[in-house]
Short mmCIF file of C-alpha atoms and ligand atoms in Angstrom, two decimals:
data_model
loop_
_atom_site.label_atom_id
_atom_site.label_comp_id
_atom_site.label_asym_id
_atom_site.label_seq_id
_atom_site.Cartn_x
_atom_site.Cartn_y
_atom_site.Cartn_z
CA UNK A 5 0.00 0.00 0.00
CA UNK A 6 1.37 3.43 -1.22
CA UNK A 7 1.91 5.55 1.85
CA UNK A 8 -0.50 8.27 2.68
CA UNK A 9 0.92 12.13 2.54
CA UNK A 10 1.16 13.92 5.55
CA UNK A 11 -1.68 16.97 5.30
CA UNK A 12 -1.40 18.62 8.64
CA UNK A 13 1.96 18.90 10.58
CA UNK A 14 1.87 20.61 13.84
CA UNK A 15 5.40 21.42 15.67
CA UNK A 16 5.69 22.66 19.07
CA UNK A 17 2.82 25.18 18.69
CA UNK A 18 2.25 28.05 21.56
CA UNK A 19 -0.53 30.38 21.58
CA UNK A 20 -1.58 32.96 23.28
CA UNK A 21 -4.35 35.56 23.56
CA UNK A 22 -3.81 38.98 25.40
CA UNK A 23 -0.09 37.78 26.52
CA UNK A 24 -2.32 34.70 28.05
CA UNK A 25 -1.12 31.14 27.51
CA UNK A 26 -3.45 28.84 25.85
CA UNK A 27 -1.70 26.46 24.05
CA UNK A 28 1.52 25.13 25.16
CA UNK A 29 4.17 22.21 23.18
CA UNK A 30 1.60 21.10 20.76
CA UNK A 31 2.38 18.13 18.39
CA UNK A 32 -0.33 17.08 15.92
CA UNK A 33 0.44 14.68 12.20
CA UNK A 34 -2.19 13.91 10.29
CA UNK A 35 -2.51 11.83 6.61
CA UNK A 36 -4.57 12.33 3.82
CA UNK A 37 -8.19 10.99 4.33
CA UNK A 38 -7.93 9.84 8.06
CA UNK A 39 -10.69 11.46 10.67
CA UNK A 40 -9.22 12.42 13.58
CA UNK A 41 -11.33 13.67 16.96
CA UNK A 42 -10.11 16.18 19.14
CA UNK A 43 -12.11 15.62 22.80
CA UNK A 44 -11.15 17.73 25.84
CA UNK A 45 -12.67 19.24 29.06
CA UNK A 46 -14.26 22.29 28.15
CA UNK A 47 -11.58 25.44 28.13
CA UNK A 48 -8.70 23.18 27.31
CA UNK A 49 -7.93 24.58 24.28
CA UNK A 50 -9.77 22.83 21.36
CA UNK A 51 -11.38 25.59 19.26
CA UNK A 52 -7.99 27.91 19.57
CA UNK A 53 -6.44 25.16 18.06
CA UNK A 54 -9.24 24.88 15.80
CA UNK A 55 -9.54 29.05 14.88
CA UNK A 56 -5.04 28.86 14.96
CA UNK A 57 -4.78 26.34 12.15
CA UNK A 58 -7.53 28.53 9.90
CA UNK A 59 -5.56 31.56 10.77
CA UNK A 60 -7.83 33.63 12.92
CA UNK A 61 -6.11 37.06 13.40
CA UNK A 62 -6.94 37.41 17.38
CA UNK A 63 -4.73 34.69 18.28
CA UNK A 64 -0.48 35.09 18.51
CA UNK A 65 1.95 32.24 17.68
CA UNK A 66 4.54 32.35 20.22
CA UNK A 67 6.90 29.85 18.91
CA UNK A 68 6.13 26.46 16.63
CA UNK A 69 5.09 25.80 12.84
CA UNK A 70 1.90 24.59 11.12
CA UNK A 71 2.49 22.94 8.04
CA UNK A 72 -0.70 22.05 5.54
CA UNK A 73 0.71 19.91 2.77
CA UNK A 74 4.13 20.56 3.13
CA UNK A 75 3.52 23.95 3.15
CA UNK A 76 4.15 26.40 5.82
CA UNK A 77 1.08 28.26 6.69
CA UNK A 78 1.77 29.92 10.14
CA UNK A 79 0.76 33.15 10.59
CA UNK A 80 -0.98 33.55 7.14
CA UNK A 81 -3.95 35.34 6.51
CA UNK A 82 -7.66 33.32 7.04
CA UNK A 83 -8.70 33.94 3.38
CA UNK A 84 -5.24 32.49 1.92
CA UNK A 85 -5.98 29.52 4.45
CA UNK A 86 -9.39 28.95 3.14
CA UNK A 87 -7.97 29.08 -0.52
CA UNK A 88 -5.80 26.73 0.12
CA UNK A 89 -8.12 23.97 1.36
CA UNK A 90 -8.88 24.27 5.03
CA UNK A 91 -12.62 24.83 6.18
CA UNK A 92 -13.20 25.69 9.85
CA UNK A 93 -17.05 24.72 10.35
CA UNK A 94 -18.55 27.10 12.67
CA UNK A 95 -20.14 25.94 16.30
CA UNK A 96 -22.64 28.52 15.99
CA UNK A 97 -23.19 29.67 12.39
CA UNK A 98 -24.09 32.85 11.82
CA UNK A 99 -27.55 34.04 10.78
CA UNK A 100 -27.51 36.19 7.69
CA UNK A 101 -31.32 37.75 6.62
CA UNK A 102 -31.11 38.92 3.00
CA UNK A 103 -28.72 36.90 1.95
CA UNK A 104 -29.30 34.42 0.01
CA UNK A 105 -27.98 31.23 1.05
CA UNK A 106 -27.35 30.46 -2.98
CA UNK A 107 -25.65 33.55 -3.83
CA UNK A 108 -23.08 33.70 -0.40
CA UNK A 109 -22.38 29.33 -1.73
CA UNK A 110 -21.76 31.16 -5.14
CA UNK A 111 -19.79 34.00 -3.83
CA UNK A 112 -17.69 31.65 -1.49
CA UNK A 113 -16.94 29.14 -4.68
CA UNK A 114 -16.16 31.38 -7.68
CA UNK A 115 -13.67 33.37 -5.25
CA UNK A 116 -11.71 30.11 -4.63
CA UNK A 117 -12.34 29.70 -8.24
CA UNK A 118 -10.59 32.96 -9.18
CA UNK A 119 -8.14 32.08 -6.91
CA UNK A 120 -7.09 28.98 -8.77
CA UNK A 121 -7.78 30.50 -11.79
CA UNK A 122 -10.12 28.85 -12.60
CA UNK A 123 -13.48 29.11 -14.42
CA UNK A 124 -16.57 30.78 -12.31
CA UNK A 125 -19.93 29.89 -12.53
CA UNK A 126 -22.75 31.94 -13.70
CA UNK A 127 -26.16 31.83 -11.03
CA UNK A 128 -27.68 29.19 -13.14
CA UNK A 129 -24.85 26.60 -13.71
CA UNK A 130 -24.28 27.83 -10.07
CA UNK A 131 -27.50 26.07 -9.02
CA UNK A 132 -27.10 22.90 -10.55
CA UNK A 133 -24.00 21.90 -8.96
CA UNK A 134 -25.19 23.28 -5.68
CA UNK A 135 -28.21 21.02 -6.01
CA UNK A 136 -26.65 17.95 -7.15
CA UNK A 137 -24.21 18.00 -4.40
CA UNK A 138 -26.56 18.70 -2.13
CA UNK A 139 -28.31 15.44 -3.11
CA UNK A 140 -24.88 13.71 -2.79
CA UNK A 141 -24.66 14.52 0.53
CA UNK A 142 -28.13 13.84 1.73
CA UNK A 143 -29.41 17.54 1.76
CA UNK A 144 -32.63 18.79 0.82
CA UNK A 145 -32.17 21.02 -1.71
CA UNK A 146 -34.99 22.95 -1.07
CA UNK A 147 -33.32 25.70 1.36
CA UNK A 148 -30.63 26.59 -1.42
CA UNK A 149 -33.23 29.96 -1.98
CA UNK A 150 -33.69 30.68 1.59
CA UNK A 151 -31.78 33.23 3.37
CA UNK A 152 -28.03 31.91 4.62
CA UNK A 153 -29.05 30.25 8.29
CA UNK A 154 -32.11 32.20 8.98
CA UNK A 155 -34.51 30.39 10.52
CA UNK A 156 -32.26 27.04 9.73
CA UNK A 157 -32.70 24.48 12.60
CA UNK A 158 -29.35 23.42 14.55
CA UNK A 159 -29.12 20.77 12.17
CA UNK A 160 -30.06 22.68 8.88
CA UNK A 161 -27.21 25.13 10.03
CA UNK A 162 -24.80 22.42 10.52
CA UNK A 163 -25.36 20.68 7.02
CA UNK A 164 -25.34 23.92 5.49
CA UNK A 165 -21.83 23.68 7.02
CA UNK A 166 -21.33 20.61 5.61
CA UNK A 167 -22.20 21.60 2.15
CA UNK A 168 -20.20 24.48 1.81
CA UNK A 169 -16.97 22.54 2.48
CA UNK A 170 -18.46 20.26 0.01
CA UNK A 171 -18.48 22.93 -2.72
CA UNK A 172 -15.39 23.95 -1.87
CA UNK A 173 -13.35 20.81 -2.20
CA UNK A 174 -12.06 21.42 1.10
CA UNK A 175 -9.32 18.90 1.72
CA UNK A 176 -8.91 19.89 5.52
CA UNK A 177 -12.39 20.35 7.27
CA UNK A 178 -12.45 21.17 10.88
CA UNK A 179 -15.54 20.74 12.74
CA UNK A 180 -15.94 22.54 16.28
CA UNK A 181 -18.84 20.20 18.34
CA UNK A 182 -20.74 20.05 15.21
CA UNK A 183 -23.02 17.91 17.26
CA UNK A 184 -23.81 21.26 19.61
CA UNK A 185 -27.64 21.52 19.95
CA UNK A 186 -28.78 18.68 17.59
CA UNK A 187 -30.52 15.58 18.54
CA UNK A 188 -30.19 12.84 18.18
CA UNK A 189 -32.45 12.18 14.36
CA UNK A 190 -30.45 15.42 13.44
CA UNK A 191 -27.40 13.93 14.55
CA UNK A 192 -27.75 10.57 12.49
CA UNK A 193 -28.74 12.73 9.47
CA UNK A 194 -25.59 14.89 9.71
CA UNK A 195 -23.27 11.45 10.21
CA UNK A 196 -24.68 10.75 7.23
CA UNK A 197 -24.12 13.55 5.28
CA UNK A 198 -19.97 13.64 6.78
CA UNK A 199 -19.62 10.27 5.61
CA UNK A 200 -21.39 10.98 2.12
CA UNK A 201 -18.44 13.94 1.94
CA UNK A 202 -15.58 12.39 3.44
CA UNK A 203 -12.96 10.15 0.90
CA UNK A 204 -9.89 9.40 0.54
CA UNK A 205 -8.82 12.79 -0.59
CA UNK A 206 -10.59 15.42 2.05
CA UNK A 207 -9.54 15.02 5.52
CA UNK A 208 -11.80 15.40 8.97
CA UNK A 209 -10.86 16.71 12.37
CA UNK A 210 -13.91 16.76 14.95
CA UNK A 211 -13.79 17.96 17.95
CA UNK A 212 -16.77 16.77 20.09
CA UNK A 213 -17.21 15.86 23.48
CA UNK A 214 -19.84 13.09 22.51
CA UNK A 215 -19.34 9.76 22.82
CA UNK A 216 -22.18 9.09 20.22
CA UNK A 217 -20.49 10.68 17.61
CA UNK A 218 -17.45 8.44 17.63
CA UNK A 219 -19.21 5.54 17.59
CA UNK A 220 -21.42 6.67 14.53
CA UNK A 221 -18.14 8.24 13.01
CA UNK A 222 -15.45 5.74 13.87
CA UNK A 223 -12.29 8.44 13.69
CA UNK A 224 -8.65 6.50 13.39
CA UNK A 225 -7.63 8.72 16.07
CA UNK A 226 -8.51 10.11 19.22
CA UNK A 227 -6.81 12.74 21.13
CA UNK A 228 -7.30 14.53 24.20
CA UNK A 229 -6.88 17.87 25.09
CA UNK A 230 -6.13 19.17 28.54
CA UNK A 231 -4.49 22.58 29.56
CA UNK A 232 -3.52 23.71 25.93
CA UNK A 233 -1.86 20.50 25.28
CA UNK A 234 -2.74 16.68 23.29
CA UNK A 235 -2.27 14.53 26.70
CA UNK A 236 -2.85 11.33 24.70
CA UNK A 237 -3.59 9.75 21.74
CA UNK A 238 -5.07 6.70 20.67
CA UNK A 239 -8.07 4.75 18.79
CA UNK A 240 -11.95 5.21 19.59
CA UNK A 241 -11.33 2.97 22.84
CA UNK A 242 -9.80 6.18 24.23
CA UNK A 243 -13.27 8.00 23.15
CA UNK A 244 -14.91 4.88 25.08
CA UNK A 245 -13.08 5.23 28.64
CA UNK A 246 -13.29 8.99 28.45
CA UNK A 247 -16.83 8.88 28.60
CA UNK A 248 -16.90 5.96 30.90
CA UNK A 249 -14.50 7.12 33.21
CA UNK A 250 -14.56 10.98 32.52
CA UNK A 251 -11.43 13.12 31.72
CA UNK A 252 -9.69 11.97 35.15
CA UNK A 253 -9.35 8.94 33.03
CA UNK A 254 -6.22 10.74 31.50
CA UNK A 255 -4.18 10.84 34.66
P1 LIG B 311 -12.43 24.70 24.41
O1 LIG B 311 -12.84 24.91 22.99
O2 LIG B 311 -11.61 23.47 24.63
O3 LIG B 311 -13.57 24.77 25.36
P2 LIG B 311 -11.15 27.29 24.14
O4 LIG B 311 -10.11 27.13 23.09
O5 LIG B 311 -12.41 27.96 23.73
O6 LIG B 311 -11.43 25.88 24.82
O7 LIG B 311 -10.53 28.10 25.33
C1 LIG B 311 -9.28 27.76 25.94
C2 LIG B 311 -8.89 28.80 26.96
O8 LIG B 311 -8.53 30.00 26.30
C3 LIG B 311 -10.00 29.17 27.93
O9 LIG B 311 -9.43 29.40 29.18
C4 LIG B 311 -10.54 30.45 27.33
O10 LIG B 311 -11.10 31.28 28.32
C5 LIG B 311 -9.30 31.08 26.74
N1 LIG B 311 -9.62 31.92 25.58
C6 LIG B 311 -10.01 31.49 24.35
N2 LIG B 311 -10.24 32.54 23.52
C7 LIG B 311 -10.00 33.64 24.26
C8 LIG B 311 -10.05 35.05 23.99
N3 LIG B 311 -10.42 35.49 22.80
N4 LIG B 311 -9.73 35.89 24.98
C9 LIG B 311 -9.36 35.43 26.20
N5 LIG B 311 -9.27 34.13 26.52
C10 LIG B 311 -9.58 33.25 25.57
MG1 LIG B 312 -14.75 25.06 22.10
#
């Protein structure tokens, strides 16, 4: 078997928001099409590692590298992140009235497009692609025309997540507790829809504190977070004595 290409290398990463440590020695490696979960008491660091890797401006690198395909992306801007492949899927997506969900899924494509020049796509060719991969990924079509998020249910919201980083191609998708405030039909419908997206090619990170999710996802790896740092790593069994045992487990 050929081996797989490394798509995320993280080297002794620090972090820290107003002069405030929040992530300390991090080490993360992670191939081409593997899903890996990120669990952790909450306030250990998950989505500023999360919001770090897609480049959000508030946060300061102290000292370590992040590498996306062999390439070294620290400290570059969120937009040139996106471009290049990475999708940070949103915990609490944002409601947008009067905008159409369509035209910000166009808008969102054709500037990746023009980024890799590339050909854009007029409204109409536009809405054929966003429908048919909608229908790949198990999404009803149907709220395409509404306005982006408003009046979406949690789970709505979340596969609206789900297909944008579809559109996009993204080859690095990060989801922060996508499972936040679904239950548990809404939950099995957006499992569903990640493992319609996910191949070899596109890689997932999770973060969730739910044991549920790992057993409907099945990640190769598990890692757990605790005071800005990846305390240990393993396989799902680690998901299984966390939430048997709770994070004290670690120790
Ligand atoms: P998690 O996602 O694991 O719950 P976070 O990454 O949100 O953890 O937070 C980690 C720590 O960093 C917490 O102590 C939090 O208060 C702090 N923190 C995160 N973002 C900020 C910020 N913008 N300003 C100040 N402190 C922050
Ligand atoms: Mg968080």
């Amino acid at each position: 078997m050929e081996k797989s290409e490394k798509i995320l290398q993280i080297n002794d990463l620090n972090v820290s928001v107003d002069n405030k440590m929040i992530i300390k020695n991090l080490n993360l490696n992670i191939n081409q099409g593997e899903i890996h979960a990120i669990m952790g008491k909450n306030g250990s660091g998950k989505s500023t590692l999360a919001k770090v890797i897609s480049g959000h401006p508030l946060y300061t690198i102290n000292k370590g590298k992040i590498f996306f395909k062999n390439k070294d992306i620290t400290n570059q801007q969120p937009e040139v992140i996106a471009h290049e492949g990475i999708f940070l899927g949103f915990q609490y997506p944002v409601e947008v009235p009067g905008v159409s969900n369509i035209d910000f899924l166009r808008s969102a494509y054709n500037s990746k497009q023009i980024k890799l020049k590339k050909d854009i796509l007029d409204p109409l060719s536009f809405f054929d692609l966003a429908t048919k991969e909608s229908q790949k990924i198990k999404i009803n079509p149907t709220f395409l025309n509404r306005s982006l998020n408003e009046g979406f249910s949690g789970g709505e919201k979340k596969k609206n997540e789900i297909l944008q980083m579809s559109l996009l191609k993204s080859e690095l998708c990060i989801l922060d507790e996508i499972d936040s405030g679904l239950d548990v039909d809404a939950l099995k419908e957006i499992v569903e829809s990640i493992k319609k997206f996910h191949n070899p090619n596109n890689t997932i990170i999770l973060i969730t504190h739910y044991q549920k999710l790992i057993d409907y996802i099945q990640p190769n790896y598990v890692h757990i977070m605790h005071e800005g740092n990846i305390k240990i790593s393993g396989n799902k069994d680690l998901a299984f004595n966390i939430d048997k045992y709770g994070y004290e487990y670690i120790k």
